[in-house]
Amino acid sequence: MPILARILKDRGIVTERQLQEAIQHQVLYGGRLGTSLHELGFITEERLHEALSKAHGVPTVVVDPRLIDPEVVKLVPKAMAADRKVFPYRVSGKTLSLLMVDPSDHSTVAKIGYSRGFIVKRHVVPEFRMIQLLRDWYGIDERWRYTDTHHPAAPAPAALSPEEAAARLESAATRDEVVEAVLALAHKTFRRVIFFIVREPWVVGWSALGEGVDRERAAALRIPLDQPSLFRAVARDKTPFVGRPGPETETERFLREIGKRPGTNLALLPVLVRGRVVNLVYGDAGPAGQVKADLGDLILALQKASKAYLRIIRARIAEAEKIAGRAAPPA
């Protein structure tokens, strides 16, 4: 990431302020820096291709869908494509052109080359282009886009006590540590908790804790923000909701998906960063239970989550500037 940032800034393609905003975007929504820069409109795909090629020292390629052969796609199993974020693009003789988000992954290159008998030629492509290819050709859900790529994925942690969760929130160095702490603290109040990422035009389920819910179930949840719902109202008004939800179609669909009985109450709480809702935390007392109205301690914890995000953003910006050999200005 810092190498890409330095290339883009030294060439005058992006400004220091744009890089800072992209790092904030990356902390909150995961993915790679190039994806954040492109989603924010700070860089064209062509310029990103050029910078990625220089950063990784391998050629890039502009993908032409007409050149994709379904038989070539079959050369790499879906599970490997999903895990390694690679896509087999073309075959010429005994050479396989392999598109990669991380062309330094030599073990995957060797495994594919050895198992299929090809000489593998690596090509780097932007993460958002890989997301599209894996979705269109393998049916791989693009929610992996929200994975925090700044640190290696950690094994699933043991359940945190409220005290451990509070300490984790104070020391969190990644978004996922914030999520872990928030879930544990919310579970002290609720029997079921679901953590959502708010990213226009969707509210995307990310993780969960409690009776009958887990990360896999949460990942299946997606609520559109362009349709009336409790989620849209809380994201728009930036205020907590506690009570019985309204009859909006999207709200009722969500309640059916999690098995929440009509006529019972629930809570939906926003997490704000610099005035923008970036997460929603859903909590209830089980399928038929009633939520208690006193949520003061939890709302205070969510304010600490906002501060944790800001601390992580500042640290990432300082880290990028340090590696680039410059002192970071205040965020």
Coordinates of C-alpha atoms in Angstrom, one line a residue:
M1 CA 0.0 0.0 0.0
P2 CA 2.7 2.6 0.9
I3 CA 4.5 1.9 -2.4
L4 CA 1.4 2.5 -4.4
A5 CA 0.7 5.7 -2.4
R6 CA 4.2 7.0 -3.0
I7 CA 4.0 6.3 -6.8
L8 CA 0.7 8.0 -7.1
K9 CA 1.7 11.0 -5.1
D10 CA 5.2 11.4 -6.6
R11 CA 3.6 11.4 -10.1
G12 CA 1.0 14.0 -9.0
I13 CA -1.9 11.7 -9.7
V14 CA -3.4 12.1 -6.3
T15 CA -2.9 14.6 -3.5
E16 CA -1.9 14.1 0.1
R17 CA -5.4 14.9 1.2
Q18 CA -6.9 12.4 -1.3
L19 CA -4.6 9.7 0.1
Q20 CA -5.7 10.5 3.6
E21 CA -9.4 10.3 2.6
A22 CA -8.7 7.0 0.8
I23 CA -7.0 5.5 3.9
Q24 CA -10.0 6.5 6.0
H25 CA -12.3 4.8 3.4
Q26 CA -10.0 1.7 3.5
V27 CA -10.1 1.5 7.3
L28 CA -13.9 1.7 7.4
Y29 CA -14.8 -0.5 4.4
G30 CA -11.8 -2.8 3.9
G31 CA -10.2 -3.7 0.6
R32 CA -7.1 -2.3 -1.0
L33 CA -6.0 1.3 -1.3
G34 CA -6.5 1.4 -5.1
T35 CA -10.1 0.3 -4.7
S36 CA -10.7 3.1 -2.2
L37 CA -9.1 5.7 -4.5
H38 CA -11.1 4.5 -7.5
E39 CA -14.4 4.3 -5.5
L40 CA -13.9 7.9 -4.3
G41 CA -13.3 9.1 -7.9
F42 CA -9.7 10.1 -7.2
I43 CA -8.1 7.9 -9.9
T44 CA -9.1 6.4 -13.2
E45 CA -8.8 2.7 -13.8
E46 CA -6.1 3.3 -16.5
R47 CA -3.9 5.3 -14.1
L48 CA -4.4 2.6 -11.4
H49 CA -3.3 -0.1 -13.8
E50 CA -0.1 1.8 -14.6
A51 CA 0.7 2.4 -10.9
L52 CA 0.0 -1.2 -9.8
S53 CA 2.2 -2.5 -12.6
K54 CA 5.1 -0.3 -11.4
A55 CA 4.5 -1.1 -7.7
H56 CA 4.5 -4.9 -8.3
G57 CA 7.0 -5.0 -11.2
V58 CA 4.7 -7.2 -13.4
P59 CA 2.6 -6.2 -16.4
T60 CA -1.0 -5.4 -16.1
V61 CA -3.8 -6.1 -18.7
V62 CA -7.1 -4.4 -19.6
V63 CA -9.6 -7.2 -19.5
D64 CA -11.5 -7.9 -22.7
P65 CA -14.6 -10.1 -21.8
R66 CA -14.7 -11.3 -25.4
L67 CA -11.3 -13.1 -24.9
I68 CA -12.4 -15.0 -21.8
D69 CA -12.9 -18.7 -22.6
P70 CA -15.1 -20.7 -20.2
E71 CA -12.7 -23.7 -20.7
V72 CA -9.8 -21.6 -19.5
V73 CA -11.8 -20.4 -16.5
K74 CA -12.2 -24.1 -15.5
L75 CA -8.5 -24.5 -15.2
V76 CA -8.6 -22.8 -11.7
P77 CA -11.1 -24.3 -9.3
K78 CA -13.7 -21.9 -7.8
A79 CA -12.4 -22.5 -4.2
M80 CA -8.8 -21.5 -5.2
A81 CA -10.0 -18.5 -7.2
A82 CA -12.0 -17.3 -4.2
D83 CA -9.3 -17.9 -1.7
R84 CA -6.4 -16.6 -3.7
K85 CA -8.2 -13.9 -5.7
V86 CA -6.9 -15.0 -9.1
F87 CA -8.5 -15.4 -12.5
P88 CA -7.2 -17.5 -15.5
Y89 CA -7.5 -15.1 -18.4
R90 CA -5.9 -16.6 -21.5
V91 CA -3.9 -19.6 -22.7
S92 CA -1.3 -19.3 -25.5
G93 CA 0.5 -22.6 -26.1
K94 CA 1.8 -23.7 -22.7
T95 CA 1.5 -20.2 -21.2
L96 CA -1.4 -19.3 -18.9
S97 CA -2.0 -15.6 -18.3
L98 CA -3.1 -15.4 -14.7
L99 CA -4.8 -12.2 -13.3
M100 CA -3.9 -11.5 -9.7
V101 CA -4.6 -9.0 -7.0
D102 CA -1.4 -9.9 -5.3
P103 CA 1.2 -11.0 -7.9
S104 CA 3.7 -11.7 -5.1
D105 CA 1.8 -14.8 -4.2
H106 CA 4.3 -17.2 -5.7
S107 CA 3.0 -20.3 -4.0
T108 CA -0.3 -20.0 -5.9
V109 CA 1.5 -19.4 -9.2
A110 CA 3.6 -22.5 -8.6
K111 CA 0.6 -24.6 -7.6
I112 CA -1.4 -23.7 -10.6
G113 CA 1.5 -24.1 -12.9
Y114 CA 2.5 -27.5 -11.5
S115 CA -1.0 -28.9 -11.3
R116 CA -2.0 -27.8 -14.8
G117 CA 1.4 -28.1 -16.6
F118 CA 1.5 -24.4 -17.7
I119 CA 4.1 -21.7 -17.5
V120 CA 2.2 -19.0 -15.6
K121 CA 2.5 -15.4 -16.6
R122 CA 1.4 -13.0 -13.8
H123 CA -0.7 -9.9 -14.5
V124 CA -1.8 -7.5 -11.8
V125 CA -5.3 -6.1 -11.9
P126 CA -7.2 -3.8 -9.6
E127 CA -9.1 -5.4 -6.8
F128 CA -12.5 -4.1 -8.0
R129 CA -11.9 -5.6 -11.5
M130 CA -11.1 -9.0 -9.8
I131 CA -14.3 -8.7 -7.8
Q132 CA -16.3 -8.3 -11.0
L133 CA -14.6 -11.3 -12.7
L134 CA -15.0 -13.7 -9.8
R135 CA -18.7 -12.7 -9.5
D136 CA -19.5 -13.0 -13.1
W137 CA -17.6 -16.2 -13.9
Y138 CA -17.5 -18.1 -10.6
G139 CA -20.5 -16.7 -8.8
I140 CA -18.3 -15.7 -5.9
D141 CA -20.0 -13.2 -3.6
E142 CA -18.3 -9.8 -3.7
R143 CA -18.6 -9.2 0.0
W144 CA -15.0 -10.2 0.4
R145 CA -14.4 -6.7 -0.9
Y146 CA -15.0 -5.5 2.7
T147 CA -12.2 -7.6 4.2
D148 CA -9.4 -5.7 5.9
T149 CA -6.3 -6.2 3.8
H150 CA -4.1 -4.1 6.0
H151 CA -3.4 -7.0 8.4
P152 CA -3.5 -10.8 7.7
A153 CA -6.8 -12.4 8.6
A154 CA -6.7 -13.7 12.2
P155 CA -8.3 -16.9 13.4
A156 CA -11.7 -16.7 14.9
P157 CA -11.1 -15.3 18.4
A158 CA -12.5 -16.8 21.6
A159 CA -15.5 -15.1 23.1
L160 CA -14.6 -11.9 24.9
S161 CA -15.8 -10.9 28.4
P162 CA -17.2 -7.4 28.7
E163 CA -14.0 -6.3 30.4
E164 CA -11.9 -7.8 27.6
A165 CA -14.1 -6.3 25.0
A166 CA -13.8 -2.8 26.5
A167 CA -10.0 -3.2 26.6
R168 CA -10.0 -4.4 23.0
L169 CA -11.9 -1.4 21.9
E170 CA -9.4 0.9 23.6
S171 CA -6.4 -0.8 21.9
A172 CA -8.0 -1.8 18.5
A173 CA -5.6 -1.6 15.5
T174 CA -8.0 -2.8 12.9
R175 CA -11.7 -2.4 12.0
D176 CA -12.3 -6.1 12.7
E177 CA -11.0 -5.7 16.3
V178 CA -13.5 -2.9 16.7
V179 CA -16.3 -5.1 15.3
E180 CA -15.3 -8.0 17.7
A181 CA -15.4 -5.6 20.7
V182 CA -18.7 -4.0 19.7
L183 CA -20.3 -7.4 19.3
A184 CA -19.1 -8.6 22.7
L185 CA -20.3 -5.4 24.4
A186 CA -23.7 -5.4 22.7
H187 CA -24.1 -9.1 23.6
K188 CA -24.0 -8.1 27.2
T189 CA -27.3 -6.2 26.5
F190 CA -28.9 -8.4 23.8
R191 CA -29.4 -12.1 23.2
R192 CA -28.7 -11.6 19.5
V193 CA -26.5 -9.0 17.8
I194 CA -25.8 -8.4 14.1
F195 CA -23.2 -5.9 12.9
F196 CA -23.7 -4.2 9.5
I197 CA -21.5 -2.1 7.2
V198 CA -23.3 0.9 5.7
R199 CA -22.0 1.3 2.2
E200 CA -24.3 3.0 -0.4
P201 CA -26.5 1.6 -1.9
W202 CA -26.6 -1.3 0.6
V203 CA -26.5 -2.1 4.3
V204 CA -24.4 -5.3 4.3
G205 CA -24.4 -7.9 7.1
W206 CA -20.8 -8.5 8.4
S207 CA -20.8 -10.5 11.6
A208 CA -23.0 -11.6 14.4
L209 CA -23.1 -13.0 17.9
G210 CA -25.7 -14.7 20.0
E211 CA -28.5 -17.2 19.9
G212 CA -28.9 -18.7 16.4
V213 CA -26.8 -16.1 14.6
D214 CA -23.2 -16.2 13.4
R215 CA -21.0 -14.5 10.8
E216 CA -22.2 -16.8 8.1
R217 CA -25.8 -16.0 8.7
A218 CA -25.0 -12.3 9.0
A219 CA -23.1 -12.4 5.6
A220 CA -26.3 -13.4 3.9
L221 CA -28.1 -10.2 4.9
R222 CA -28.3 -7.2 2.6
I223 CA -30.8 -4.3 2.8
P224 CA -31.1 -1.7 0.0
L225 CA -30.8 1.9 1.1
D226 CA -32.9 3.1 -1.9
Q227 CA -36.1 1.5 -0.4
P228 CA -38.0 2.5 2.8
S229 CA -36.9 0.5 5.8
L230 CA -35.9 0.9 9.4
F231 CA -32.3 0.6 8.3
R232 CA -32.6 3.6 5.9
A233 CA -34.4 5.7 8.6
V234 CA -31.6 5.1 11.2
A235 CA -28.9 5.7 8.7
R236 CA -30.5 8.9 7.5
D237 CA -31.5 10.3 10.9
K238 CA -28.3 9.1 12.7
T239 CA -30.2 8.3 15.8
P240 CA -30.8 5.0 17.7
F241 CA -34.1 3.2 17.4
V242 CA -35.7 1.1 20.1
G243 CA -39.2 -0.2 19.7
R244 CA -41.5 -2.1 17.3
P245 CA -40.4 -1.7 13.7
G246 CA -42.8 -0.4 11.0
P247 CA -44.4 -2.3 8.2
E248 CA -41.9 -1.4 5.4
T249 CA -41.4 -4.3 3.0
E250 CA -37.6 -4.4 3.4
T251 CA -37.9 -4.3 7.2
E252 CA -40.4 -7.2 7.3
R253 CA -38.2 -9.2 4.9
F254 CA -35.2 -8.8 7.2
L255 CA -37.3 -9.8 10.2
R256 CA -38.4 -13.0 8.4
E257 CA -34.9 -13.8 7.5
I258 CA -33.7 -13.7 11.1
G259 CA -36.9 -15.2 12.5
K260 CA -38.0 -12.2 14.5
R261 CA -41.6 -12.5 15.6
P262 CA -43.9 -9.6 14.6
G263 CA -45.1 -7.4 17.4
T264 CA -41.9 -7.7 19.4
N265 CA -39.4 -4.9 19.8
L266 CA -35.7 -4.5 18.8
A267 CA -32.9 -2.0 18.7
L268 CA -30.9 -0.6 15.8
L269 CA -28.0 1.7 16.7
P270 CA -25.7 3.7 14.4
V271 CA -21.9 4.1 14.6
L272 CA -20.8 7.4 13.2
V273 CA -17.4 8.6 12.0
R274 CA -17.1 12.3 11.2
G275 CA -20.8 12.7 11.0
R276 CA -21.4 9.8 8.7
V277 CA -23.1 6.5 9.7
V278 CA -20.6 3.7 8.8
N279 CA -22.1 0.8 10.7
L280 CA -25.4 -0.3 12.2
V281 CA -25.7 -2.6 15.2
Y282 CA -28.9 -4.6 15.5
G283 CA -29.9 -6.2 18.8
D284 CA -32.9 -8.0 20.2
A285 CA -33.9 -10.3 23.0
G286 CA -34.4 -13.3 20.9
P287 CA -37.1 -14.2 18.3
A288 CA -40.0 -13.4 20.7
G289 CA -38.3 -11.3 23.5
Q290 CA -38.6 -7.6 24.3
V291 CA -35.6 -5.3 24.5
K292 CA -35.0 -3.2 27.6
A293 CA -35.2 0.5 27.0
D294 CA -32.0 1.4 28.9
L295 CA -29.2 1.3 26.4
G296 CA -27.0 4.1 27.8
D297 CA -23.9 2.0 28.4
L298 CA -24.0 0.5 24.9
I299 CA -24.5 3.9 23.2
L300 CA -21.5 5.1 25.1
A301 CA -19.5 2.1 23.9
L302 CA -20.5 2.9 20.3
Q303 CA -19.2 6.4 20.7
K304 CA -15.9 4.8 21.8
A305 CA -16.0 2.7 18.7
S306 CA -16.1 5.9 16.7
K307 CA -13.1 7.2 18.5
A308 CA -11.3 3.9 17.9
Y309 CA -11.9 4.2 14.1
L310 CA -10.4 7.7 14.1
R311 CA -7.4 6.5 16.1
I312 CA -6.8 3.7 13.6
I313 CA -7.2 6.1 10.6
R314 CA -4.7 8.5 12.1
A315 CA -2.2 5.6 12.8
R316 CA -2.6 4.3 9.2
I317 CA -2.0 7.7 7.7
A318 CA 1.1 8.2 9.9
E319 CA 2.4 4.7 9.0
A320 CA 2.0 5.5 5.3
E321 CA 3.8 8.8 5.6
K322 CA 6.6 7.3 7.7
I323 CA 7.3 4.6 5.1
A324 CA 7.2 7.3 2.4
G325 CA 9.8 9.2 4.4
R326 CA 7.7 12.2 5.3
A327 CA 6.1 13.4 8.5
A328 CA 2.3 13.1 8.5
P329 CA 0.2 16.2 8.8
P330 CA -2.6 16.2 11.4
A331 CA -5.6 14.2 10.2

